[in-house]
CSV table of C-alpha atoms and ligand atoms in Angstrom, one decimal:
chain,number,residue,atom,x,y,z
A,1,UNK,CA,95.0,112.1,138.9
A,2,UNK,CA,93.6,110.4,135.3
A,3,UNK,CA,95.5,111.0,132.4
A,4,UNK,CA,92.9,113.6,131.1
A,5,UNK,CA,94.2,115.6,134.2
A,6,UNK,CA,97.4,115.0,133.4
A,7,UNK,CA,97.5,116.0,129.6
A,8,UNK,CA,95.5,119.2,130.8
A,9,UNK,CA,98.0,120.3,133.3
A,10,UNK,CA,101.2,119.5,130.5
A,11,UNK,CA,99.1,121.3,128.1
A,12,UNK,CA,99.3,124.4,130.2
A,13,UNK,CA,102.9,124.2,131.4
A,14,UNK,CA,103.9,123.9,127.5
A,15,UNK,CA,101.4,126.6,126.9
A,16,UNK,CA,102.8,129.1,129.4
A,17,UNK,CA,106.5,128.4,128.2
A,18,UNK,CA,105.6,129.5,124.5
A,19,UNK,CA,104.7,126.0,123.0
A,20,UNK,CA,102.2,127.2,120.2
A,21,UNK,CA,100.8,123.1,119.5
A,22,UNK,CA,100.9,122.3,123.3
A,23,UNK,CA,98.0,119.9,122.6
A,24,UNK,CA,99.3,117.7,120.2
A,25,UNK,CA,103.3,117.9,121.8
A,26,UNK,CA,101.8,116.9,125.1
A,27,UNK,CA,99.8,113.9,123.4
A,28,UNK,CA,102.7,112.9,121.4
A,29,UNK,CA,105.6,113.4,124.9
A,30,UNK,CA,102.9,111.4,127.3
A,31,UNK,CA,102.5,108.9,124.3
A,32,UNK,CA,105.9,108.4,123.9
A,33,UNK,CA,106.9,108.0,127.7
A,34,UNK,CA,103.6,105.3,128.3
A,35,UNK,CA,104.7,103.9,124.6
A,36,UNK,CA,101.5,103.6,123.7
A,37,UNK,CA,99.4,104.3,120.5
A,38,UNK,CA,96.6,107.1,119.8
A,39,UNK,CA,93.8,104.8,120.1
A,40,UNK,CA,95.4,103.5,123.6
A,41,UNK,CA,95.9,107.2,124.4
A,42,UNK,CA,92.3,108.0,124.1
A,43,UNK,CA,90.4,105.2,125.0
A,44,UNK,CA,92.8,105.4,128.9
A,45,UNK,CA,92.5,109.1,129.1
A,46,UNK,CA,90.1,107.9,132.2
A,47,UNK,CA,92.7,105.8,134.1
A,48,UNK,CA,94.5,106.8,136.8
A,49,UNK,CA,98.2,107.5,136.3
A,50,UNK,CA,101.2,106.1,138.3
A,51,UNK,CA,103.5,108.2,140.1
A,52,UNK,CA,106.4,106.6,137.9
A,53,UNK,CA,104.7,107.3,135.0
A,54,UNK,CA,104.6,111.0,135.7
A,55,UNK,CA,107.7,111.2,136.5
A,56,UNK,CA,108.8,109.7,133.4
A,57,UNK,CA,107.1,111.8,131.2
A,58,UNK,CA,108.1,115.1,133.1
A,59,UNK,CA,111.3,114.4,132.4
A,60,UNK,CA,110.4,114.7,128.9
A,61,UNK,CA,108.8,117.9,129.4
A,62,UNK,CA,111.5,119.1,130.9
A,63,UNK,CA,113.6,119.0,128.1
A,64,UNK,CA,110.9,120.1,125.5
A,65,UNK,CA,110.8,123.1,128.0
A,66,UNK,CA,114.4,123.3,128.0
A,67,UNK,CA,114.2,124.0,123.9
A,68,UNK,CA,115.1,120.6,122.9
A,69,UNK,CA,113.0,120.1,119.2
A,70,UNK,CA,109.8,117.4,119.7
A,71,UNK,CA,111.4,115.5,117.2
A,72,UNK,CA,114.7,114.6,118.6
A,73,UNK,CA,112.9,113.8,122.2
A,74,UNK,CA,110.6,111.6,120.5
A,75,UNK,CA,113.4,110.3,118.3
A,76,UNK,CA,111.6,110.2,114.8
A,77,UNK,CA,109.7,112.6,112.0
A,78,UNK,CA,107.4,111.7,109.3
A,79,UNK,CA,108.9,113.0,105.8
A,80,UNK,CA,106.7,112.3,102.3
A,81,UNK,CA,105.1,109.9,104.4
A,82,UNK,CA,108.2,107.8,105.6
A,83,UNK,CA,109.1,107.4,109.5
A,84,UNK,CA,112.7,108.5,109.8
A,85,UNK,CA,114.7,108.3,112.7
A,86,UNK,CA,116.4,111.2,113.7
A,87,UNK,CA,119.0,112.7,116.5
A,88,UNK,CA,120.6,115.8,117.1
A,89,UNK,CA,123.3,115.0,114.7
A,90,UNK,CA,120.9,115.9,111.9
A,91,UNK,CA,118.1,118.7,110.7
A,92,UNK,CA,114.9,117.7,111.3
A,93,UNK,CA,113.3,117.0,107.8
A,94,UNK,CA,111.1,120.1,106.8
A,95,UNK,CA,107.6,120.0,105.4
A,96,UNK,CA,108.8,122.5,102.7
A,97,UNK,CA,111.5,119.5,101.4
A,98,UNK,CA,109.0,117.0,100.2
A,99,UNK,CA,109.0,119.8,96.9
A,100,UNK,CA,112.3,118.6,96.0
A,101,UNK,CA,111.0,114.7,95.9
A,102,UNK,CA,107.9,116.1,94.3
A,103,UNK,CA,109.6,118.0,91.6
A,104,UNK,CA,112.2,115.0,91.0
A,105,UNK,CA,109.0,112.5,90.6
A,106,UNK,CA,107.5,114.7,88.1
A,107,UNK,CA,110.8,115.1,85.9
A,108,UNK,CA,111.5,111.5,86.1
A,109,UNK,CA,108.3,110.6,84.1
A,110,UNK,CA,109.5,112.3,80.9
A,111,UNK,CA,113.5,111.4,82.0
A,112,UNK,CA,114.3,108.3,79.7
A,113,UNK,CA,117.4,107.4,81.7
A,114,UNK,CA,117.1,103.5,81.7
A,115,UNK,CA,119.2,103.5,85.2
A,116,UNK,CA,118.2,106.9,87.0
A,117,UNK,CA,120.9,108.1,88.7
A,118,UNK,CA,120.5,110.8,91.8
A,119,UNK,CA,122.9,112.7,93.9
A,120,UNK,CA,121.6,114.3,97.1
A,121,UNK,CA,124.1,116.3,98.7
A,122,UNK,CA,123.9,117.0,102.4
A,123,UNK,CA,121.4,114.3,103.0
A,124,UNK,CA,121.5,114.4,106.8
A,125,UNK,CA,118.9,111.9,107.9
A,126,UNK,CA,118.3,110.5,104.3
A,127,UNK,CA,114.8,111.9,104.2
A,128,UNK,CA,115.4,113.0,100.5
A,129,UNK,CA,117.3,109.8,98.9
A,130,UNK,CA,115.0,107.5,100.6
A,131,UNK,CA,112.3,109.0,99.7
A,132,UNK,CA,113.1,109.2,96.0
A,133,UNK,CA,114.6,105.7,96.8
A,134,UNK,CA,111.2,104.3,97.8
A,135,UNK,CA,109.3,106.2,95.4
A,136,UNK,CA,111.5,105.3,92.0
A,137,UNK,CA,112.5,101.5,92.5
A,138,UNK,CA,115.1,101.5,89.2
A,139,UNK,CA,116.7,104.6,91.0
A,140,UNK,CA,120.4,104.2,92.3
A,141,UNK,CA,120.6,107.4,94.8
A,142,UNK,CA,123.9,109.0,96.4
A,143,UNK,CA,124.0,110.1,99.4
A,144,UNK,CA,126.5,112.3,100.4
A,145,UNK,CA,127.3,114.4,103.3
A,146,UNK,CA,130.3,116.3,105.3
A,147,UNK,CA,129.2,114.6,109.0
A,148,UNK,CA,130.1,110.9,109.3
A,149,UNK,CA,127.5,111.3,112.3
A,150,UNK,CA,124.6,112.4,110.0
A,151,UNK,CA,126.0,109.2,107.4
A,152,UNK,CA,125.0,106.8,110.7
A,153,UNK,CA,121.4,108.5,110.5
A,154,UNK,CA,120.7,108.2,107.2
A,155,UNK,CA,122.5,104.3,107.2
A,156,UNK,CA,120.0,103.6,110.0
A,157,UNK,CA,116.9,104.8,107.7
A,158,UNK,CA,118.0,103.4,104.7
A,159,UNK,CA,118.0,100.1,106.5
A,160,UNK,CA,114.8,101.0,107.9
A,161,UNK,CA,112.8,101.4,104.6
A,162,UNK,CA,114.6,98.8,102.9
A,163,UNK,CA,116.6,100.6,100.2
A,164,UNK,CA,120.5,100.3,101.5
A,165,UNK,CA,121.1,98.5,98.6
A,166,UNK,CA,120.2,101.6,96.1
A,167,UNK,CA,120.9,104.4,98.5
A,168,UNK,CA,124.4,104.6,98.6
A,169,UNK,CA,126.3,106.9,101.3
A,170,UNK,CA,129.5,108.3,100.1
A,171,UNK,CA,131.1,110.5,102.9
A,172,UNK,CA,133.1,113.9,101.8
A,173,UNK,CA,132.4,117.5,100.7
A,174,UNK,CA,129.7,118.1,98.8
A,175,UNK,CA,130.1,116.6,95.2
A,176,UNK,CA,133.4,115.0,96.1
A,177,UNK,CA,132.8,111.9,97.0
A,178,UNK,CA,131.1,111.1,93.3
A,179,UNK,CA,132.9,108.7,90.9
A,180,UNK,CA,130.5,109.3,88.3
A,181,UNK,CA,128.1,112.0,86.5
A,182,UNK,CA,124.8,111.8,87.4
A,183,UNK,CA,121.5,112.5,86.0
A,184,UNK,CA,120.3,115.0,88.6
A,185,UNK,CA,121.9,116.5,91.4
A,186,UNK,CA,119.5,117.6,94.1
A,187,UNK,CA,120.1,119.7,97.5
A,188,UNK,CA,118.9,121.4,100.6
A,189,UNK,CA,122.1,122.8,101.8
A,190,UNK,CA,123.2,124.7,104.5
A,191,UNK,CA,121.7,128.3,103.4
A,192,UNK,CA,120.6,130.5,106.5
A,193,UNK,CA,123.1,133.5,107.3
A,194,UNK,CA,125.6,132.8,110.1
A,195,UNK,CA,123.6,136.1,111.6
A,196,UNK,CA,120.2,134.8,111.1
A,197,UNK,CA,121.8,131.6,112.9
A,198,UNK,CA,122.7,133.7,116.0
A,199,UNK,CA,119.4,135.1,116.2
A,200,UNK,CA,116.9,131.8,115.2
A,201,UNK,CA,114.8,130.3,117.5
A,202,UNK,CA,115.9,127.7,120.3
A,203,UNK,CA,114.7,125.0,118.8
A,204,UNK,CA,116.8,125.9,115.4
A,205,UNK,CA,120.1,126.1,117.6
A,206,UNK,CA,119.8,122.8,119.0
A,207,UNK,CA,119.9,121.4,115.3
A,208,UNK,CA,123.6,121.1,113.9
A,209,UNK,CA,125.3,124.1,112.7
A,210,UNK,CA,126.8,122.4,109.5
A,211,UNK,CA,123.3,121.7,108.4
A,212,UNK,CA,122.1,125.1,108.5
A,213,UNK,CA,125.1,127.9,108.5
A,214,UNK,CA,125.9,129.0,104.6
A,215,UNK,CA,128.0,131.9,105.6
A,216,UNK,CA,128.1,135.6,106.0
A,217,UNK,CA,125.6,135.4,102.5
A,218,UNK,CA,124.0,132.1,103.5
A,219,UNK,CA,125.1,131.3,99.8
A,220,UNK,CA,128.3,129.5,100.5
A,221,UNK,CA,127.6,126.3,100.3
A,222,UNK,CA,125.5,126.7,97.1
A,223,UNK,CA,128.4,128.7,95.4
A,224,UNK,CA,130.7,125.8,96.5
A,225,UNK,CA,128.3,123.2,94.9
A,226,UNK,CA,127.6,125.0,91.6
A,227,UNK,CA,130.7,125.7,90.9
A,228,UNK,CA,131.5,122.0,90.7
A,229,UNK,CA,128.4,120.7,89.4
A,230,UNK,CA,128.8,121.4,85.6
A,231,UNK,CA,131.6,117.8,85.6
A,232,UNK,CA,128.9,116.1,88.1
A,233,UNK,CA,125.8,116.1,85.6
A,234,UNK,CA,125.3,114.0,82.7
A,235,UNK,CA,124.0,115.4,79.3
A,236,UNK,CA,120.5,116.6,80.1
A,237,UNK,CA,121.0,116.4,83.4
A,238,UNK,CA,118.7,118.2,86.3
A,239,UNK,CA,120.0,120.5,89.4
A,240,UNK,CA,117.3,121.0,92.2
A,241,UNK,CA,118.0,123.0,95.4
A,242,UNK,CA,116.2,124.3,97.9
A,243,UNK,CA,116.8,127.7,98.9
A,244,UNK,CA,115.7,130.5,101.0
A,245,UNK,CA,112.9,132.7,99.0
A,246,UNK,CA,114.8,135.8,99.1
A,247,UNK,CA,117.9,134.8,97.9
A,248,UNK,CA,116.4,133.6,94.5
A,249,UNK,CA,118.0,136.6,92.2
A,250,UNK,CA,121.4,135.5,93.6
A,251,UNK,CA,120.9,131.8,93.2
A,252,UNK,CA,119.7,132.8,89.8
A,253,UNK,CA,123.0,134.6,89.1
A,254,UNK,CA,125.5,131.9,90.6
A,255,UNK,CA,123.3,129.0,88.4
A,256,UNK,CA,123.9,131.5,85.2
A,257,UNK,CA,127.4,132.1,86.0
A,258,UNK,CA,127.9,128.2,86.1
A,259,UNK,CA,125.7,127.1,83.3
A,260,UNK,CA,125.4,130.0,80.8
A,261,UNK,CA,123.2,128.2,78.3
A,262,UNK,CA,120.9,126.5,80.3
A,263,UNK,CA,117.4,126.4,81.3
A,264,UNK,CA,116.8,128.0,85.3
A,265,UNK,CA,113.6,128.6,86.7
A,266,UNK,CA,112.0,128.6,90.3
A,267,UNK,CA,109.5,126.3,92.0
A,268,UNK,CA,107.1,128.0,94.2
A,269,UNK,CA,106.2,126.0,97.7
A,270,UNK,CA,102.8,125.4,99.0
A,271,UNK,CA,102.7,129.0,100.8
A,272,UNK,CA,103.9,130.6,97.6
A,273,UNK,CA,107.6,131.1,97.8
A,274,UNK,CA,110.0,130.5,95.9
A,275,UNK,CA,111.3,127.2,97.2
A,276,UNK,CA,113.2,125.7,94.9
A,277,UNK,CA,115.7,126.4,92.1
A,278,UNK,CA,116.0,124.5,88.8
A,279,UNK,CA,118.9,123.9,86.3
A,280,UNK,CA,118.4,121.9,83.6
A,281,UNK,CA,121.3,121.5,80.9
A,282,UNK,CA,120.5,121.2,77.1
A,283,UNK,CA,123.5,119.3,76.0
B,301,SAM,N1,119.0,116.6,103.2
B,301,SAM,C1,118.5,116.7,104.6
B,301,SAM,C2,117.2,117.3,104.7
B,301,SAM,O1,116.7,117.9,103.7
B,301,SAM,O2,116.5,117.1,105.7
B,301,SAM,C3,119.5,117.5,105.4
B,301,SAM,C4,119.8,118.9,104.9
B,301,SAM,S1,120.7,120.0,106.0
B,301,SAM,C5,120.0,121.5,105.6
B,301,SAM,C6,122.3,120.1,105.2
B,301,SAM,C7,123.2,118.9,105.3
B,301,SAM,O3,124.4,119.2,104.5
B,301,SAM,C8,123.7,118.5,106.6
B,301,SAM,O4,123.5,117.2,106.9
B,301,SAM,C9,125.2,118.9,106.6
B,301,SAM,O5,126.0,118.0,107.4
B,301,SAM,C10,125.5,118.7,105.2
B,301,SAM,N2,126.6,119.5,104.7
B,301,SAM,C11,127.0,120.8,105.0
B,301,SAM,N3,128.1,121.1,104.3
B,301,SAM,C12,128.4,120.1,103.5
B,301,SAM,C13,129.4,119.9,102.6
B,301,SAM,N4,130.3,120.9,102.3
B,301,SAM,N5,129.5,118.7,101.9
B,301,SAM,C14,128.6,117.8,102.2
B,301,SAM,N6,127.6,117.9,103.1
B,301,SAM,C15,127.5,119.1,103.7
B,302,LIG,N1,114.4,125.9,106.3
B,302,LIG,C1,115.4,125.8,107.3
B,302,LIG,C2,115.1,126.6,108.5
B,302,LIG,O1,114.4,126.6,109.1
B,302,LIG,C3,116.8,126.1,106.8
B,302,LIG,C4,117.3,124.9,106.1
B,302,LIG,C5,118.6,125.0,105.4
B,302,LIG,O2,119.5,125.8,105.8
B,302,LIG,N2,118.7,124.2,104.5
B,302,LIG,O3,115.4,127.3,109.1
């Protein structure tokens, strides 16, 4: 058998166990398991494979078939461009994120903060503090989170891109472990319903339950951090976090509740939801 033979045949047993992108997933699991690039991948798919290395990458099939994400069998995701590592101790970075960095960017060219100072709370792998680590060099970035495991993660990306030194992991609840106000205060907590949870895909459950479950309301964690954040932010300060699109009039409400004279508006994603909430303070 070649490796074109191969890849068909994986593409079909993906296929026929529900695997919509069985094409690419089969590239990237036979990739991984010959650790070998694209341009290898293609220019060998002539070559006869070895026994061993069909073994070794049914294996990884297997446990795609068994439910296991791509992205924790193949031990990394791309996220605003960045290679992070990631394991089942934290969520998979989602596409939809990259509006927080991309909202954050934008604010920070009329912000006249001399030393920028960010809080993301819940950072998992990193993906959002690195990224806004890497994209604004004067930017000193907390990272926070509830899961010492997830802290490893995001110590081993920090490392990776080369921003430990700004990037600082504080471990506690939410904005806890901060010994000082910040100039913006973003998030992509834990907002699915504990019901919603029960009922997600396979995929989903294999991700950690702190990182997704907000409660009966999904709005939990979000009440928790709002509540606080008014004696986290500095004067003219910035709150951005992610939400689910229908829960926008109640994130609305808890924001108003918090900061009663305050700008709050919404950010729409790139399929038209409303992705994003936004507090900025006045005074
Ligand atoms: N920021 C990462 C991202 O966008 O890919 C991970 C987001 S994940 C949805 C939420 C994260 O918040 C998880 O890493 C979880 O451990 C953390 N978390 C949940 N409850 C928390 C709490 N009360 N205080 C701090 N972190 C919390
Ligand atoms: N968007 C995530 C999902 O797929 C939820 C992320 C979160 O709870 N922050 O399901």
């Amino acid at each position: 058998m070649n490796l074109r033979e191969f890849w068909v045949a994986t593409k079909i047993q993906l296929s026929r166990n529900g695997v919509s992108e069985n094409s690419i997933e089969s590239e990237l699991l036979i990739r991984c398991s010959m650790r070998i690039n694209k341009e290898e991948f293609y220019a060998s798919l002539s070559d006869p494979i070895s026994n061993l290395q069909k073994h070794q990458t049914d294996q990884l099939i297997q446990r795609r078939l068994c439910g296991e994400p791509l992205a924790y069998i193949l031990g990394h995701r791309e996220f605003y461009g960045l290679d992070f590592f990631v394991n089942s101790n934290v969520l998979i970075p989602r596409q939809e994120t990259e509006l927080l960095v991309e909202t954050i960017l934008s604010l920070s060219r009329s912000i006249s903060a001399d030393n920028l100072t960010i809080a993301d709370i819940g950072t998992g792998s990193g993906a959002i503090a690195i990224a806004l680590a890497h994209q604004l060099p004067e930017a000193i970035i907390f990272a926070t989170d509830i899961s010492t495991k997830a802290l490893e993660v995001a110590d081993i990306n920090r490392r990776n891109h080369d921003v430990a030194e700004r990037v600082r992991l504080l471990h506690g609840n939410l904005l806890e472990p901060l010994n000082t106000p910040v100039d913006i205060i973003v998030s992509n907590p834990p907002y699915l319903k504990t019901s919603e949870l029960t009922h997600a895909a396979k995929e989903i459950k294999r991700e950690p339950t702190e990182a997704l479950d907000g409660g009966i309301d999904g709005l939990e964690t979000i009440n928790g951090l709002l509540k606080k954040a008014p004696s986290y932010l500095n004067n003219l300060g910035h709150i951005l976090i992610e939400i689910s699109p229908e829960q926008l009039k109640k994130v609305i409400q808890i924001c108003r509740t918090n900061f009663q004279s305050s700008k709050i508006s919404s950010i729409k994603d790139i399929q038209n939801l409303h992705r994003v909430v936004h507090v900025e303070t006045t005074d």
